[in-house]
mmCIF file of C-alpha atoms in Angstrom:
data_model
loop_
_atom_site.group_PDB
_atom_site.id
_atom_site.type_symbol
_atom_site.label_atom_id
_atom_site.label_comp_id
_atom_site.label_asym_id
_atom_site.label_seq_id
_atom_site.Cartn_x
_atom_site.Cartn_y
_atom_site.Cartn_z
ATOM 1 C CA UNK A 1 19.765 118.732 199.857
ATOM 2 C CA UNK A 2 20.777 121.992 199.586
ATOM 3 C CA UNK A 3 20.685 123.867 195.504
ATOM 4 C CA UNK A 4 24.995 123.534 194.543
ATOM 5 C CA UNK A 5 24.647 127.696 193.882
ATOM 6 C CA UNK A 6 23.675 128.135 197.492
ATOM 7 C CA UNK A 7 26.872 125.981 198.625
ATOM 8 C CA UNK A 8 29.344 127.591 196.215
ATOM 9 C CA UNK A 9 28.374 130.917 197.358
ATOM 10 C CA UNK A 10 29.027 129.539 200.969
ATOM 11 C CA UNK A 11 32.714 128.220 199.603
ATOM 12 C CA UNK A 12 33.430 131.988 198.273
ATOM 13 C CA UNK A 13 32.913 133.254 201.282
ATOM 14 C CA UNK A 14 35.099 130.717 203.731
ATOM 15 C CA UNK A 15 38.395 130.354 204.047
ATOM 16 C CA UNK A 16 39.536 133.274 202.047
ATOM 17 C CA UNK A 17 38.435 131.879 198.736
ATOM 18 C CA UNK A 18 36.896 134.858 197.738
ATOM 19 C CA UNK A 19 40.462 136.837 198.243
ATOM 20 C CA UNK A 20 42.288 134.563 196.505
ATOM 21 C CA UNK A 21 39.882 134.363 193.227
ATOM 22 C CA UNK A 22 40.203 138.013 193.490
ATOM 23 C CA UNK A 23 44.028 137.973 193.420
ATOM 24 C CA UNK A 24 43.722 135.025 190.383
ATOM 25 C CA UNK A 25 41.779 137.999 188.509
ATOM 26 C CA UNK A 26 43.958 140.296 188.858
ATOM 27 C CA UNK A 27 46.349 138.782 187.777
ATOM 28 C CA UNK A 28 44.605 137.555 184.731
ATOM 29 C CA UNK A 29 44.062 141.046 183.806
ATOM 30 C CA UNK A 30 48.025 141.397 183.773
ATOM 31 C CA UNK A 31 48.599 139.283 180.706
ATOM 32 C CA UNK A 32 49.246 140.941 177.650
ATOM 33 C CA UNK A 33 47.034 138.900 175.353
ATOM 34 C CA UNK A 34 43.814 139.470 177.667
ATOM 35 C CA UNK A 35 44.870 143.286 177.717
ATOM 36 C CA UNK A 36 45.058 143.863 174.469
ATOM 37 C CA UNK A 37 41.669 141.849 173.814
ATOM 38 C CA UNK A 38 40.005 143.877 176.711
ATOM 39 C CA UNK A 39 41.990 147.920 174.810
ATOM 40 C CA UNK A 40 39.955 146.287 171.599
ATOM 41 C CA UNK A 41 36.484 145.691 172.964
ATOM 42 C CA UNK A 42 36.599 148.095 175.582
ATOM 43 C CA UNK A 43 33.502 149.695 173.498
ATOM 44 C CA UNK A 44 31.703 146.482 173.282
ATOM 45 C CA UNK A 45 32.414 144.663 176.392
ATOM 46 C CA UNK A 46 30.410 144.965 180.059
ATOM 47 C CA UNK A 47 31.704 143.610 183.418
ATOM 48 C CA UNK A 48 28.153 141.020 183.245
ATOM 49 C CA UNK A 49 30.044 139.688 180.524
ATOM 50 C CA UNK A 50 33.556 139.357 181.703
ATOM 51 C CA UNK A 51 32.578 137.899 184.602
ATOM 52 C CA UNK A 52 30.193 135.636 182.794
ATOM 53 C CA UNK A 53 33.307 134.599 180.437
ATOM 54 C CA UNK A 54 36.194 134.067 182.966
ATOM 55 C CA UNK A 55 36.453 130.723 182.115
ATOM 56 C CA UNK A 56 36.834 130.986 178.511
ATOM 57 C CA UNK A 57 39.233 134.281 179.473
ATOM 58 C CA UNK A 58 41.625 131.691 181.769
ATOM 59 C CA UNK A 59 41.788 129.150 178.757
ATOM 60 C CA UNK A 60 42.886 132.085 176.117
ATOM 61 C CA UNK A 61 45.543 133.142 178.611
ATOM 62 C CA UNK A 62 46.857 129.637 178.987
ATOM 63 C CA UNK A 63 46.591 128.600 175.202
ATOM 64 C CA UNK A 64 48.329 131.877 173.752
ATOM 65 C CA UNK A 65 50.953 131.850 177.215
ATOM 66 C CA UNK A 66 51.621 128.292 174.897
ATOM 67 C CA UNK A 67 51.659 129.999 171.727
ATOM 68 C CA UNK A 68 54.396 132.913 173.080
ATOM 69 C CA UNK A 69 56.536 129.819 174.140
ATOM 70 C CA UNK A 70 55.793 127.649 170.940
ATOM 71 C CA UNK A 71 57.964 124.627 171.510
ATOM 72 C CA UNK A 72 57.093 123.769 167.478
ATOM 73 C CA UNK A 73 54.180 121.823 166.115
ATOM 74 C CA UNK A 74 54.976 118.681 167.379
ATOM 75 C CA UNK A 75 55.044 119.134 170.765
ATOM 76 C CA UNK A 76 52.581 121.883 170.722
ATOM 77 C CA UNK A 77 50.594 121.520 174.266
ATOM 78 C CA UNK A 78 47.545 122.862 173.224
ATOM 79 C CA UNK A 79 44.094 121.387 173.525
ATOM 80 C CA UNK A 80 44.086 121.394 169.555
ATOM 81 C CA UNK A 81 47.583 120.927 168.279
ATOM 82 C CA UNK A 82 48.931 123.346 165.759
ATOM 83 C CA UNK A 83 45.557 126.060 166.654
ATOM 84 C CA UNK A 84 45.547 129.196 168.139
ATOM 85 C CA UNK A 85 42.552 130.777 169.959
ATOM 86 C CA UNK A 86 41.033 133.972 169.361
ATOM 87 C CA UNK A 87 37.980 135.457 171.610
ATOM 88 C CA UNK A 88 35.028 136.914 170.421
ATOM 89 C CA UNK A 89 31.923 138.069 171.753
ATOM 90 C CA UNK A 90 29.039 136.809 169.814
ATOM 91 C CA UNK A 91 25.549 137.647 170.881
ATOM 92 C CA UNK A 92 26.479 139.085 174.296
ATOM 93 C CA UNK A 93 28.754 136.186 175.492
ATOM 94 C CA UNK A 94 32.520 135.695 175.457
ATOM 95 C CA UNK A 95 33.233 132.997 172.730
ATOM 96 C CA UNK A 96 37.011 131.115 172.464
ATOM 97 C CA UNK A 97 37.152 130.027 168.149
ATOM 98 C CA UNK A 98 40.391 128.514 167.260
ATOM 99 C CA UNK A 99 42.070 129.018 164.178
ATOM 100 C CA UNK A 100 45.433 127.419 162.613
ATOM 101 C CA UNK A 101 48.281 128.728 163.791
ATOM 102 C CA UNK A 102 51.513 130.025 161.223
ATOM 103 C CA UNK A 103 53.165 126.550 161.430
ATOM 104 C CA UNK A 104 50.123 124.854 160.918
ATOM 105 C CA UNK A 105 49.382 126.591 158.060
ATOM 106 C CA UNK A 106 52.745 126.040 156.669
ATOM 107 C CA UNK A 107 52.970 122.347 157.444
ATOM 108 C CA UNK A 108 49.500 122.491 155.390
ATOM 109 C CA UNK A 109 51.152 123.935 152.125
ATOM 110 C CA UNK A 110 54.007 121.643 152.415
ATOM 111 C CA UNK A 111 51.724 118.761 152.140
ATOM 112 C CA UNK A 112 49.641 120.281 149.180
ATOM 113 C CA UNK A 113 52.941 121.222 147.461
ATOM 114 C CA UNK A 114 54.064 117.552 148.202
ATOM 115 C CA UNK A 115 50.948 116.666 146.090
ATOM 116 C CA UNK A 116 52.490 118.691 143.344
ATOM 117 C CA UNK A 117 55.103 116.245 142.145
ATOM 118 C CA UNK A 118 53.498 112.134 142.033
ATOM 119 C CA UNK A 119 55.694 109.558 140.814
ATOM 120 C CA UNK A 120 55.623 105.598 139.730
ATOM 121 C CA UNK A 121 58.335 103.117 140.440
ATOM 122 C CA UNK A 122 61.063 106.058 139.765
ATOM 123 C CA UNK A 123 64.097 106.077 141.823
ATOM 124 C CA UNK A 124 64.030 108.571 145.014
ATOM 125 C CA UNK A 125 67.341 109.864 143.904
ATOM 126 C CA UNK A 126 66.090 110.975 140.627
ATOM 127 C CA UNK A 127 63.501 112.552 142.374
ATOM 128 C CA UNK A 128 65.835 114.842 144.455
ATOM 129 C CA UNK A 129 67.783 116.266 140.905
ATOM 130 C CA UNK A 130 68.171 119.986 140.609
ATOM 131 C CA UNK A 131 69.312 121.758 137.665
ATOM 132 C CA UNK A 132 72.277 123.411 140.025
ATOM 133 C CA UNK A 133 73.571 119.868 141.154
ATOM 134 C CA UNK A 134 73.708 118.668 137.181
ATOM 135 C CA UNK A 135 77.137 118.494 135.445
ATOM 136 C CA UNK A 136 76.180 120.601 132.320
ATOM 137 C CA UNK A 137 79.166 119.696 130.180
ATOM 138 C CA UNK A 138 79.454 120.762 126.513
ATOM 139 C CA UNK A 139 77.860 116.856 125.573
ATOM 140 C CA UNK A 140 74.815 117.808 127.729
ATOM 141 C CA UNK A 141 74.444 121.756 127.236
ATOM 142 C CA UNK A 142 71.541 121.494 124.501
ATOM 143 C CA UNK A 143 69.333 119.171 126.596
ATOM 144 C CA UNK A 144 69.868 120.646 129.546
ATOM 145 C CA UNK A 145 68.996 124.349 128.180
ATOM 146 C CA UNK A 146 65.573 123.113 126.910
ATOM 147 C CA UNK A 147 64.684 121.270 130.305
ATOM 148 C CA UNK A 148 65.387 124.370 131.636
ATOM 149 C CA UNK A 149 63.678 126.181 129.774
ATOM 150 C CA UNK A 150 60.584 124.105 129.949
ATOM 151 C CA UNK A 151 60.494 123.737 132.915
ATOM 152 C CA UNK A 152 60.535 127.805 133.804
ATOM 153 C CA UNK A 153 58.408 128.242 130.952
ATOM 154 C CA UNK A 154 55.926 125.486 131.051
ATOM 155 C CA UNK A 155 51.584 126.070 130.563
ATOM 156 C CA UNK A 156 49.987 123.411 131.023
ATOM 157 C CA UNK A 157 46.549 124.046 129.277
ATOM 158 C CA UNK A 158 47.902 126.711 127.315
ATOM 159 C CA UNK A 159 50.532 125.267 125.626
ATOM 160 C CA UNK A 160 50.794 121.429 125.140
ATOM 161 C CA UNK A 161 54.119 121.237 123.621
ATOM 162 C CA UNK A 162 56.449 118.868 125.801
ATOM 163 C CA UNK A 163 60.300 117.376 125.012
ATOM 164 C CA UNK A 164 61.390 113.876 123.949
ATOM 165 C CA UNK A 165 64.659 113.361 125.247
ATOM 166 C CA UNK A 166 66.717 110.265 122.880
ATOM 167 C CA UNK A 167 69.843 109.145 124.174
ATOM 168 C CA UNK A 168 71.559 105.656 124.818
ATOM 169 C CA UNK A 169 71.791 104.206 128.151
ATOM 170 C CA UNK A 170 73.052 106.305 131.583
ATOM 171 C CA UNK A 171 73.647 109.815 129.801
ATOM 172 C CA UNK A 172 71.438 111.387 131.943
ATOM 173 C CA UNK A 173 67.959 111.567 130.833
ATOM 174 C CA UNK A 174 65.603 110.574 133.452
ATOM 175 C CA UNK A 175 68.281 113.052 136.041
ATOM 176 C CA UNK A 176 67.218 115.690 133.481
ATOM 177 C CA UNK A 177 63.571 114.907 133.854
ATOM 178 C CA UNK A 178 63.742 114.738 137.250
ATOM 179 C CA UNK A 179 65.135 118.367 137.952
ATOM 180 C CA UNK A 180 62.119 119.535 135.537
ATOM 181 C CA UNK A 181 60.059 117.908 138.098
ATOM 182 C CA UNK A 182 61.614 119.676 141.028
ATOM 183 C CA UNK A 183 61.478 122.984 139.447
ATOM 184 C CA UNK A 184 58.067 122.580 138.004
ATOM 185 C CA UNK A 185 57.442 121.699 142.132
ATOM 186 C CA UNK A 186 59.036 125.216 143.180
ATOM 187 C CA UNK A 187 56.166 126.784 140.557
ATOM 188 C CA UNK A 188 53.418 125.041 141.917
ATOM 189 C CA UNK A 189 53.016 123.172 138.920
ATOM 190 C CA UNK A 190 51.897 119.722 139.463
ATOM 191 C CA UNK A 191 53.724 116.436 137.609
ATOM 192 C CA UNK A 192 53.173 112.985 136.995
ATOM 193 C CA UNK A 193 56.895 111.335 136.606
ATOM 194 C CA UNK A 194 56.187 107.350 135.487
ATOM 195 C CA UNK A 195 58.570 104.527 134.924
ATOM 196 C CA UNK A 196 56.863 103.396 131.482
ATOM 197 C CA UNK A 197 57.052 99.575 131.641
ATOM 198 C CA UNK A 198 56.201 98.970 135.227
ATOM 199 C CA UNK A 199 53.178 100.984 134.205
ATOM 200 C CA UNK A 200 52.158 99.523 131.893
ATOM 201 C CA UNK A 201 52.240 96.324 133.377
ATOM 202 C CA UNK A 202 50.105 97.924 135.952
ATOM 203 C CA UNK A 203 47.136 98.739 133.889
ATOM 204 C CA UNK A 204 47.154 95.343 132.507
ATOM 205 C CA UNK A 205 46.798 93.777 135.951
ATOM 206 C CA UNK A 206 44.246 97.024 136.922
ATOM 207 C CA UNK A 207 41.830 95.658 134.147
ATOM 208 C CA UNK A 208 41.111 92.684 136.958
ATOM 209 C CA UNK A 209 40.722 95.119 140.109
ATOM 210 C CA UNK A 210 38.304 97.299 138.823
ATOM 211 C CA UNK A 211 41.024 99.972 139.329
ATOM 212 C CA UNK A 212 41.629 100.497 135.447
ATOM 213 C CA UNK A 213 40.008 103.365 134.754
ATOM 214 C CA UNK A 214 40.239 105.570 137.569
ATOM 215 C CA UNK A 215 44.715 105.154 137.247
ATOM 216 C CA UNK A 216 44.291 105.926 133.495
ATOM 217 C CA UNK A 217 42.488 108.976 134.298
ATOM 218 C CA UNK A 218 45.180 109.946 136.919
ATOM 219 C CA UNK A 219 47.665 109.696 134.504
ATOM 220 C CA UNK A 220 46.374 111.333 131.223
ATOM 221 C CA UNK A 221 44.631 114.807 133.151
ATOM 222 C CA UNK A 222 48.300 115.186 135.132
ATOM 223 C CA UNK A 223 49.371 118.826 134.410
ATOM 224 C CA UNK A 224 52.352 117.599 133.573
ATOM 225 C CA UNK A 225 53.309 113.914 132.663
ATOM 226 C CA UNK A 226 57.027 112.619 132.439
ATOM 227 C CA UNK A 227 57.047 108.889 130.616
ATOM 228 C CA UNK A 228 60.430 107.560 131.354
ATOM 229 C CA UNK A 229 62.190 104.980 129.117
ATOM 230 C CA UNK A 230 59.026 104.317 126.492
ATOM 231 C CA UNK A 231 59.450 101.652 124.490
ATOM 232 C CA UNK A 232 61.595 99.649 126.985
ATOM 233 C CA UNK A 233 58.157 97.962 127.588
ATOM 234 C CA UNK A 234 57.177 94.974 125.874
ATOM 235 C CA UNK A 235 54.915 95.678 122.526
ATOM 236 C CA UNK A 236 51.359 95.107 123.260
ATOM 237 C CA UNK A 237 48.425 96.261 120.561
ATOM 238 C CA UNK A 238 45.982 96.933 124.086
ATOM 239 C CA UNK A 239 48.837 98.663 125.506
ATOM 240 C CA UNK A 240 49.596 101.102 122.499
ATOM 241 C CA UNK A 241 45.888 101.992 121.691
ATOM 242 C CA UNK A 242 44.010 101.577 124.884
ATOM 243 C CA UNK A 243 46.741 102.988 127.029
ATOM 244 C CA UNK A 244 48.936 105.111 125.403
ATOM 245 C CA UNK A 245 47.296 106.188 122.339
ATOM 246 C CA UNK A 246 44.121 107.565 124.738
ATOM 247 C CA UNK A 247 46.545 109.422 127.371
ATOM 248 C CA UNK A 248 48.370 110.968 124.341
ATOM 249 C CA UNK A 249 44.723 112.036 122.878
ATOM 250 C CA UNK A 250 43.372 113.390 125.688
ATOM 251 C CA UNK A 251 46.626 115.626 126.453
ATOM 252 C CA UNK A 252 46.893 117.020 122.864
ATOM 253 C CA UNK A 253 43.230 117.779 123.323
ATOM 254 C CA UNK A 254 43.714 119.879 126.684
ATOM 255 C CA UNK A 255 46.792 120.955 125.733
ATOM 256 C CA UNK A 256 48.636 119.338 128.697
ATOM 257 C CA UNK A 257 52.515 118.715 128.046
ATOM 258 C CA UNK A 258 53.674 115.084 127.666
ATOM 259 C CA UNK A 259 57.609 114.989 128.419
ATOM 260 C CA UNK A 260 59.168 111.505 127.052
ATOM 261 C CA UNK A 261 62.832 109.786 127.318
ATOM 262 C CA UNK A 262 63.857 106.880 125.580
ATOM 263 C CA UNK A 263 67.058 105.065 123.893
ATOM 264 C CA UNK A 264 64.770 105.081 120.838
ATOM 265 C CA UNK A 265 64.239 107.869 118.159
ATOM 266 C CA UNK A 266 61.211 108.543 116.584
ATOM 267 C CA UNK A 267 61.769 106.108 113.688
ATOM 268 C CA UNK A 268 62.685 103.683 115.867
ATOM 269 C CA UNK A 269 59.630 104.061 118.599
ATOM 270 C CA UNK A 270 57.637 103.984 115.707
ATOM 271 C CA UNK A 271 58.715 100.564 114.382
ATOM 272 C CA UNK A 272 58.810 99.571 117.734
ATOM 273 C CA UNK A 273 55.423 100.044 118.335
ATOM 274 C CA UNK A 274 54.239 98.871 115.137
ATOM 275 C CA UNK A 275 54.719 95.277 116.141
ATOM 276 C CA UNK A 276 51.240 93.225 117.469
ATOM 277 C CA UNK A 277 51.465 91.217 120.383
ATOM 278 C CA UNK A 278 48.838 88.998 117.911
ATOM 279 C CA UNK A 279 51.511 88.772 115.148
ATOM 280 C CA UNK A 280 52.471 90.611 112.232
ATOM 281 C CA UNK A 281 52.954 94.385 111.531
ATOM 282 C CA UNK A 282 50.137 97.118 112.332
ATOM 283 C CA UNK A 283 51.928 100.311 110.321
ATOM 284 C CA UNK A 284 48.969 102.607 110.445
ATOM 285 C CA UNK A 285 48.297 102.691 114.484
ATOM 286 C CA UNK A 286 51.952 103.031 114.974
ATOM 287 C CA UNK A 287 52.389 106.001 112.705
ATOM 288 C CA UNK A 288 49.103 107.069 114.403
ATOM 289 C CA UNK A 289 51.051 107.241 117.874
ATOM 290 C CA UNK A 290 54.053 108.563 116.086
ATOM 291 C CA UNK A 291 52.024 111.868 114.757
ATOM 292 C CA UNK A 292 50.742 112.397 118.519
ATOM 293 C CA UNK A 293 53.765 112.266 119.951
ATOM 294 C CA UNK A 294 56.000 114.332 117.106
ATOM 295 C CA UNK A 295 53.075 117.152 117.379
ATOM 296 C CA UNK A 296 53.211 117.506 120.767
ATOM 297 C CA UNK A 297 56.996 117.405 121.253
ATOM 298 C CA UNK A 298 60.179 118.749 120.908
ATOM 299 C CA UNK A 299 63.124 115.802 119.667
ATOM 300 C CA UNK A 300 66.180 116.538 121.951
ATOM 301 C CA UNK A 301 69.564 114.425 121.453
ATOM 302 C CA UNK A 302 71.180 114.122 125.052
ATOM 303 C CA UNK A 303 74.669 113.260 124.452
ATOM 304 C CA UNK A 304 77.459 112.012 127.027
ATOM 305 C CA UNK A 305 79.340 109.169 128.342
ATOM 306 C CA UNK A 306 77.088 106.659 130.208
ATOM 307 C CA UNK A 307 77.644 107.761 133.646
ATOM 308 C CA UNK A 308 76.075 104.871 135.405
ATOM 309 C CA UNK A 309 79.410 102.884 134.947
ATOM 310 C CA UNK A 310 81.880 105.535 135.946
ATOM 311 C CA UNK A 311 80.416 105.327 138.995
#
């Protein structure tokens, strides 16, 4: 049997072949993008290695011809989707590396950014709020200058110091919260936005999946953490010392901001909390809970009509 070399050296040499890979190589060396990487290495490169590299040289060409025509990252046709190839020569040889392309890299940082703002059981509508599409009457003006300004102004592990917005029912407060989130997002500053009940009911039925600790930790290092409607929960002594009272610790502690909304005042959260799900009155932890909170918040009154039934 005759060595393949010897027969494809035959095939070059039959049939015009040779012509014809000779016209393919010309016109290789027409494309821009193999120009302009031959202009750069002209110093560096040698024919042995050119010819030695036409393969790799025929896959740039066709990968960046795919690139110049980018039909978006979706139905990018490239070997690997959303990368671009760049030659080299490394240790005498022609070498193809691939690197992410500009949309790539972009659909990247919209993913991390995504990461920036986490929520639990809140409402995707509240989650879309922005300070522009909020109807800052003269009822709301005062809480909606001081989310503002937190939210432009916030440092998480510089400055701990969050709000606690008191209101009754539909004037606005989680909407308020929720464009604090979304301009906390445009800063690249991450936040933790949690429906307070349905959380809590969570980390009782975590203590039974082993999956306790690790959500409690989520929770209390978030840069930022938004507990909506506290105190709409039912009273639990496990809940109020185990749960809340160690989140609240560990964020005065780092100086991470805690941002709260609620239909009660402080008086009021503090005699609701007081209250053991074993019976009788526990003053002392509650006030406990009370001092955490009050130091590391601002009280806010949001006024207004409750806007859920107008609608």
């Amino acid at each position: 049997m005759k060595p393949i070399q010897s027969t494809l050296k035959q095939w070059t040499k039959s049939a015009g072949l040779q012509e014809r890979l000779e016209n393919q190589k010309k016109e290789l060396f027409k494309d821009p993008f193999i120009q302009e990487f031959l202009r750069m290495e002209k110093y560096s490169l040698t024919t042995e290695m050119v010819d030695r590299g036409m393969v790799k040289l025929y896959e740039f060409k066709k990968e960046r011809t795919h690139c110049a025509n980018c039909p978006g990252l979706k139905a990018c046709p490239n070997m690997m989707k959303g990368y671009q190839p760049t030659l080299q020569i490394e240790r005498g040889h022609l070498e193809l590396r691939y690197l992410p392309c500009a949309l790539k890299v972009q659909e990247k940082q919209h993913k991390e950014q995504q990461q920036l703002m986490k929520s639990l059981y809140i409402p995707k509508d509240i989650l879309k709020a922005r300070f522009e599409d909020i109807d800052m009457d003269g009822e709301r003006e005062e809480a909606g200058a001081a989310a503002l300004e937190f939210a432009l102004k916030a440092e998480p592990g510089e400055n701990g110091e969050g709000l606690y917005f008191y209101g009754k029912f539909g004037v606005g407060k989680t909407y308020l919260m929720g464009a604090i989130a979304n301009e906390l997002y445009e800063r690249g500053v991450e936040s933790y936005t949690v429906y307070t009940p349905d959380f809590f009911r969570e980390m009782k039925q975590s203590i039974g999946d082993g999956t306790f600790q690790g959500k409690l930790d989520r929770i209390k290092r978030a840069k930022v953490l938004i507990l909506d409607d506290i105190g709409a929960e039912t009273t639990s002594s496990w809940v109020r010392d185990d749960v809340l009272g160690v989140i609240l610790q560990y964020r005065m502690l780092e100086k991470l901001p805690t941002l709260f909304t609620s239909n009660y005042d402080y008086d009021e959260l503090e005699e609701h909390l007081s209250y053991s799900d074993r019976g009788g009155i526990e003053e002392l932890k509650a006030k406990r809970i009370m001092e955490r909170i009050k130091h590391q918040t601002t009280f806010v009154t949001v006024k207004g009509h409750n806007r859920r039934e107008s609608k």
